[in-house]
Amino acid sequence: MLPLFVRSIKFLVGGGFIFVLLIALYGTITAEKPAVTAEQEFHLHPKEDVTFSFDNPVLGKFDVAQLQRGYQVYQEVCAACHSLSLVSFRELKGLGYNDAQVKKLASDFDNHAKQPTLDPKTGDRGERGNLPSDHFPHIPYSGNGTPPDLSLITKARHGGARYVYSILTGYADQNGYKNEKGQELLREFPGAKSPPGTFFNPYFANLNIAMPKPLTSDGQVTYLDGTRATVPQMAQDVSAFLTWASEPTMETRKQTGLAVVLFLLVTTLLAFGAYRTVWAGVKH
Amino acid sequence: MATEDDPSGLENPRRRDYLTYAAVSVAGVGAVVAVLPLINSMNPSADVLAQSTTEVDVSQIEPGQAIKTSFRKQPLFVRNLTPAEIAAANAVKVSELRDPQTLAERTKEGKANWLITLGVCTHLGCVPLGAGEGEARGDFGGYFCPCHGSHYDTAARIRKGPAPKNLAVPAYKFDTDTKITVG
Amino acid sequence: MSFPWARHYEPKHPLMQWVDERLPLPRFVYNAIGAGYPVPRNLNYWWNFGVLAGVVLVIQIVTGIVLAMHFHSSGAEAFNSVNGGIMRDVNGGWFLRFAHANGASMFFVVLYIHMFRGLYYGSYKAPREMVWLLGVVIFLLTMATAFMGYVLPWGQMSFWGAQVITGFFSAIPVVGEWIRVWLLGGYAPDDATLNRFFSLHYLLPFVIVGAVILHIWALHIPGSSNPTGVEVKGEQDTVPFHPYYTAKDGFGLGVFMVIYTALIFFAPDLLGHPDNYIPANGLSTPAHIVPEWYFWPFYAILRAFTADFILPAKLWGVLAMFGSILILFFLPWLDKSPVRSGNYRPLYRLSFWVLIVDVLVLGFCGGSPAEPLYVMLSQIAAAYYFAHFLIIVPIISRIETPKPLPGSITEAVLGKSA
């Protein structure tokens, strides 16, 4: 028999941890409730009232015409500040463009930024035009805030395409802004007034985004396919395009998955039959 | 199977059953198919395949000189042949060559002085000498591969040594008289 | 050791005889997972998960080796080589990456079920203590491997995960800060950290394979446990592993693969965190850092310790978090009940289900922001976790009156009449 002390170690250790936890619990209960913040009361989750062709996790596909419109919005509006550096121009073939069109799109992008070059002999830095084999060039930005790279934006934010759509369409006038409970923002939280150089957007985590409203008016982009370019339409199109940019292989993934899962279901059924056959007559 | 003597059925499991065969075969097919993406992932990736073209400015290459540049991560020789070198290349009897080709077949019409080849020895892939300033050009005045002693002539055709073929000529075109796009 | 009625390997083909005399590997396999291994006939589906864990380990190693061919382990390139190169340019790279990332999650799903099965059926008890101890070693190695793998894509969660986890060690008095800097190879996670984590992430799975072989070896000495917890008494209690359990495991593997591939192809980012799609930035911490879901219960225990008491709260948290796993090493000696299976232990069974709920609550709290309500919940749940293993189970094992056990496995299966 082990000495009593050794046998009681478990109770001492367990009791010790529990005791310290109870002290901590007491501390948590008696602590002052942290003040409610403006973010807690006014931050909104991405809008749910917009649908995308790729919503269905198994059957959803991209709408190629929408992706082309979305690229147009990116190219004409977003690309003034936002890079797309993980994407290559050649991948735009996934938007239904042919080689010649991709080449044109690549060189058209020269007006935003070009590919940096370095002469190994002289050390001179220069630029050359964009080619289909290039990645989208880094877009320099010197203003207020840090525009994130958009290559993975719909994967890097909760809500994905809906988040992007909500941000683009979610700007509001801060004066007199009320939440669902009817609280008025600036009355409840006078300190929440947007600092200079930022803009009120309840879909942004801290309510104040450094990006000025990018899609300001209907017809800001003239769609080549004649679709009416309302602000929600442009926002939805560019959100779809950025979803494609985040994962150009999405359609392949879903189609492959359907075949793989169906195959495995059949295999599993057969395996179940084999299992029953092997065990037939053996009670277990 | 369960029988009178063996109620548990342990002695005679129904192993030879079509269902079992089917399950094992289908699972086997699945396992083999699952290996394919692993193998395929080792093929050149899209960014490697997209390194499509290389532009070369040949305005600085004097007759008799050559430069070494790169095309798809392989060395590329661009050589401005002298009239004497062209004549030497044309004097060879094509039928006696290991890999019969004329200089005209290996250059563009009207640009017979521009010899553009990959700098990859067709023996085992070393980079032959002869493109750089002062490098050995071998017994035939073209290129010489130091690894195993292959000699190429002024049309970069194999003349002596273990290499089986002439230095490869990539697809290229003259954009202007001084600018070439390879690939 | 094996049961006297175990079938003997008798190679019929002269070639197999020739091999057997020189390298008896086929004999070894036959005795390990073939017809030469007699297994209780009454194993239920919960016993599928050991084999499944082995399969997932192989899947992880195979996909990992191929992914390593495309990965660049430098701070400047790691993120792009994963999210640009592998996900976009490498042929089928997206599949390999999603299979590997979700494979880690499935590994833990399978491991946790396997461990809780062992807990419920008392598989850790004599004479299988060594099987259990090796299992806990495998669990620890797997956690280390998973953590280091999660750092490799070098996103925000990777970076801050490395920062926080290595920060645990700085809680150690005197040498803690030095250990942290040594682990990182710098003052913050950087190239040195990424490279060593990559090296170890590649190495550890093979160490796990070694530990798994020992785990199975140790299992084969007494043979598998079973849902009644009654030891095998005779040949009628067992069936040969092959074809009986190969067939059953084959079916279980099919079901597993359907779930796993559905996750890969239809919801590959479901279990990941969006912030890891943002490149690592040492100057900006994400608002809400959480580890991967499989660490949430332990993360909750870590965060539950918010009060200084003799030792600083941070050290308590780290001690408790490691302690919560180390306790498992002592479990065979904490639970003294001679009855193995929870089926015949009413009180233990009750405490088992409370523990399941407790761990789920801890997991939920660990994945939630550190708000007062969740902190309180995790403090209560963490206290119960320690109480369960160190107080409740030892006491139950003394005072409990178990239900009558069946005379044998066969009796339990066929009823008394047989």
Tab-separated table of N, CA and C in Angstrom, chain A residues 175-241:
chain	number	residue	atom	x	y	z
A	175	ASN	N	-24.678	60.949	-38.837
A	175	ASN	CA	-25.571	61.829	-38.076
A	175	ASN	C	-26.971	61.240	-38.062
A	176	GLY	N	-27.475	61.025	-36.865
A	176	GLY	CA	-28.816	60.491	-36.738
A	176	GLY	C	-28.913	59.007	-37.029
A	177	TYR	N	-27.751	58.285	-37.171
A	177	TYR	CA	-27.798	56.860	-37.476
A	177	TYR	C	-28.312	56.078	-36.283
A	178	LYS	N	-29.284	55.217	-36.525
A	178	LYS	CA	-29.868	54.405	-35.452
A	178	LYS	C	-29.700	52.930	-35.782
A	179	ASN	N	-29.521	52.108	-34.726
A	179	ASN	CA	-29.481	50.659	-34.951
A	179	ASN	C	-30.885	50.090	-34.805
A	180	GLU	N	-30.969	48.753	-34.880
A	180	GLU	CA	-32.280	48.102	-34.859
A	180	GLU	C	-33.033	48.375	-33.567
A	181	LYS	N	-32.258	48.536	-32.480
A	181	LYS	CA	-32.909	48.784	-31.193
A	181	LYS	C	-33.392	50.226	-31.079
A	182	GLY	N	-33.101	51.027	-32.086
A	182	GLY	CA	-33.521	52.417	-32.039
A	182	GLY	C	-32.545	53.328	-31.313
A	183	GLN	N	-31.363	52.779	-30.934
A	183	GLN	CA	-30.379	53.644	-30.287
A	183	GLN	C	-29.742	54.536	-31.343
A	184	GLU	N	-29.497	55.780	-30.974
A	184	GLU	CA	-28.836	56.670	-31.915
A	184	GLU	C	-27.351	56.689	-31.598
A	185	LEU	N	-26.538	56.395	-32.614
A	185	LEU	CA	-25.108	56.172	-32.410
A	185	LEU	C	-24.439	57.324	-31.659
A	186	LEU	N	-24.560	58.539	-32.200
A	186	LEU	CA	-23.772	59.638	-31.638
A	186	LEU	C	-24.333	60.114	-30.312
A	187	ARG	N	-25.606	59.792	-30.030
A	187	ARG	CA	-26.153	60.138	-28.723
A	187	ARG	C	-25.633	59.165	-27.667
A	188	GLU	N	-25.620	57.844	-28.007
A	188	GLU	CA	-25.172	56.827	-27.048
A	188	GLU	C	-23.646	56.860	-26.885
A	189	PHE	N	-22.951	57.035	-27.971
A	189	PHE	CA	-21.484	56.984	-27.941
A	189	PHE	C	-20.912	58.208	-28.644
A	190	PRO	N	-20.895	59.335	-27.953
A	190	PRO	CA	-20.393	60.542	-28.615
A	190	PRO	C	-18.954	60.360	-29.103
A	191	GLY	N	-18.198	59.481	-28.428
A	191	GLY	CA	-16.794	59.280	-28.818
A	191	GLY	C	-16.634	58.483	-30.091
A	192	ALA	N	-17.743	57.950	-30.606
A	192	ALA	CA	-17.640	57.081	-31.776
A	192	ALA	C	-17.660	57.855	-33.076
A	193	LYS	N	-17.655	59.170	-32.981
A	193	LYS	CA	-17.681	59.958	-34.215
A	193	LYS	C	-16.470	59.613	-35.073
A	194	SER	N	-16.704	59.405	-36.347
A	194	SER	CA	-15.623	58.974	-37.234
A	194	SER	C	-14.464	59.944	-37.172
A	195	PRO	N	-13.253	59.448	-36.914
A	195	PRO	CA	-12.091	60.334	-36.918
A	195	PRO	C	-11.887	60.883	-38.330
A	196	PRO	N	-11.190	62.025	-38.430
A	196	PRO	CA	-10.967	62.612	-39.751
A	196	PRO	C	-10.287	61.595	-40.670
A	197	GLY	N	-10.692	61.591	-41.917
A	197	GLY	CA	-10.083	60.670	-42.878
A	197	GLY	C	-10.708	59.299	-42.850
A	198	THR	N	-11.747	59.108	-42.045
A	198	THR	CA	-12.433	57.821	-42.078
A	198	THR	C	-13.913	58.063	-42.319
A	199	PHE	N	-14.581	56.978	-42.700
A	199	PHE	CA	-15.973	57.083	-43.115
A	199	PHE	C	-16.802	56.048	-42.392
A	200	PHE	N	-18.008	56.431	-42.016
A	200	PHE	CA	-18.842	55.542	-41.224
A	200	PHE	C	-19.405	54.418	-42.084
A	201	ASN	N	-19.168	53.172	-41.632
A	201	ASN	CA	-19.711	52.011	-42.336
A	201	ASN	C	-19.952	50.917	-41.302
A	202	PRO	N	-21.219	50.658	-40.934
A	202	PRO	CA	-21.490	49.719	-39.835
A	202	PRO	C	-21.096	48.287	-40.141
A	203	TYR	N	-20.771	47.974	-41.390
A	203	TYR	CA	-20.359	46.605	-41.713
A	203	TYR	C	-18.862	46.413	-41.503
A	204	PHE	N	-18.151	47.486	-41.258
A	204	PHE	CA	-16.713	47.415	-40.999
A	204	PHE	C	-16.503	47.211	-39.496
A	205	ALA	N	-15.483	46.391	-39.143
A	205	ALA	CA	-15.345	45.924	-37.760
A	205	ALA	C	-15.386	47.067	-36.743
A	206	ASN	N	-14.654	48.149	-36.995
A	206	ASN	CA	-14.654	49.210	-35.994
A	206	ASN	C	-15.500	50.406	-36.438
A	207	LEU	N	-16.381	50.180	-37.374
A	207	LEU	CA	-17.396	51.125	-37.842
A	207	LEU	C	-16.846	52.257	-38.701
A	208	ASN	N	-15.541	52.484	-38.659
A	208	ASN	CA	-14.977	53.613	-39.399
A	208	ASN	C	-13.898	53.110	-40.345
A	209	ILE	N	-14.156	53.234	-41.613
A	209	ILE	CA	-13.265	52.671	-42.627
A	209	ILE	C	-12.536	53.820	-43.318
A	210	ALA	N	-11.254	53.574	-43.646
A	210	ALA	CA	-10.467	54.648	-44.265
A	210	ALA	C	-10.791	54.825	-45.736
A	211	MET	N	-11.504	53.827	-46.304
A	211	MET	CA	-11.814	53.909	-47.737
A	211	MET	C	-13.044	54.790	-47.957
A	212	PRO	N	-12.913	55.836	-48.763
A	212	PRO	CA	-14.109	56.608	-49.102
A	212	PRO	C	-15.049	55.730	-49.911
A	213	LYS	N	-16.303	56.061	-49.879
A	213	LYS	CA	-17.288	55.270	-50.623
A	213	LYS	C	-16.828	55.123	-52.071
A	214	PRO	N	-16.513	53.869	-52.502
A	214	PRO	CA	-15.944	53.734	-53.850
A	214	PRO	C	-16.989	53.731	-54.957
A	215	LEU	N	-18.125	53.128	-54.706
A	215	LEU	CA	-19.183	53.091	-55.719
A	215	LEU	C	-20.194	54.167	-55.340
A	216	THR	N	-20.106	55.293	-56.043
A	216	THR	CA	-20.856	56.455	-55.577
A	216	THR	C	-22.163	56.656	-56.317
A	217	SER	N	-22.210	56.312	-57.598
A	217	SER	CA	-23.427	56.635	-58.331
A	217	SER	C	-23.685	55.598	-59.404
A	218	ASP	N	-24.945	55.452	-59.744
A	218	ASP	CA	-25.315	54.556	-60.835
A	218	ASP	C	-24.611	55.018	-62.104
A	219	GLY	N	-24.201	54.053	-62.915
A	219	GLY	CA	-23.561	54.392	-64.176
A	219	GLY	C	-22.105	54.788	-64.032
A	220	GLN	N	-21.529	54.574	-62.856
A	220	GLN	CA	-20.114	54.907	-62.652
A	220	GLN	C	-19.228	54.110	-63.614
A	221	VAL	N	-19.654	52.875	-63.883
A	221	VAL	CA	-18.983	52.032	-64.862
A	221	VAL	C	-19.970	51.825	-65.999
A	222	THR	N	-19.468	51.899	-67.224
A	222	THR	CA	-20.363	51.620	-68.358
A	222	THR	C	-20.126	50.184	-68.780
A	223	TYR	N	-21.046	49.314	-68.417
A	223	TYR	CA	-20.855	47.890	-68.701
A	223	TYR	C	-20.849	47.632	-70.196
A	224	LEU	N	-19.906	46.805	-70.632
A	224	LEU	CA	-19.797	46.489	-72.046
A	224	LEU	C	-20.990	45.656	-72.500
A	225	ASP	N	-21.559	44.849	-71.570
A	225	ASP	CA	-22.669	43.998	-71.991
A	225	ASP	C	-24.023	44.701	-71.832
A	226	GLY	N	-23.993	46.010	-71.518
A	226	GLY	CA	-25.236	46.765	-71.508
A	226	GLY	C	-26.053	46.644	-70.237
A	227	THR	N	-25.568	45.854	-69.267
A	227	THR	CA	-26.287	45.761	-68.000
A	227	THR	C	-26.319	47.132	-67.338
A	228	ARG	N	-27.460	47.462	-66.708
A	228	ARG	CA	-27.559	48.749	-66.039
A	228	ARG	C	-26.673	48.749	-64.796
A	229	ALA	N	-25.753	49.674	-64.720
A	229	ALA	CA	-24.767	49.662	-63.643
A	229	ALA	C	-25.275	50.431	-62.433
A	230	THR	N	-26.237	49.843	-61.727
A	230	THR	CA	-26.637	50.451	-60.460
A	230	THR	C	-25.561	50.151	-59.432
A	231	VAL	N	-25.580	50.884	-58.314
A	231	VAL	CA	-24.566	50.650	-57.279
A	231	VAL	C	-24.653	49.223	-56.742
A	232	PRO	N	-25.849	48.723	-56.364
A	232	PRO	CA	-25.906	47.330	-55.888
A	232	PRO	C	-25.434	46.342	-56.957
A	233	GLN	N	-25.755	46.618	-58.220
A	233	GLN	CA	-25.329	45.712	-59.304
A	233	GLN	C	-23.807	45.673	-59.394
A	234	MET	N	-23.185	46.827	-59.355
A	234	MET	CA	-21.719	46.876	-59.434
A	234	MET	C	-21.093	46.193	-58.229
A	235	ALA	N	-21.691	46.446	-57.045
A	235	ALA	CA	-21.150	45.855	-55.819
A	235	ALA	C	-21.240	44.338	-55.886
A	236	GLN	N	-22.381	43.855	-56.379
A	236	GLN	CA	-22.562	42.409	-56.450
A	236	GLN	C	-21.613	41.804	-57.480
A	237	ASP	N	-21.459	42.460	-58.611
A	237	ASP	CA	-20.580	41.933	-59.661
A	237	ASP	C	-19.133	41.865	-59.187
A	238	VAL	N	-18.677	42.916	-58.552
A	238	VAL	CA	-17.269	42.915	-58.147
A	238	VAL	C	-17.058	41.931	-56.999
A	239	SER	N	-18.066	41.727	-56.161
A	239	SER	CA	-17.959	40.718	-55.102
A	239	SER	C	-17.835	39.332	-55.716
A	240	ALA	N	-18.599	39.092	-56.779
A	240	ALA	CA	-18.511	37.800	-57.466
A	240	ALA	C	-17.130	37.636	-58.087
A	241	PHE	N	-16.644	38.694	-58.720
A	241	PHE	CA	-15.314	38.615	-59.338
A	241	PHE	C	-14.248	38.311	-58.280
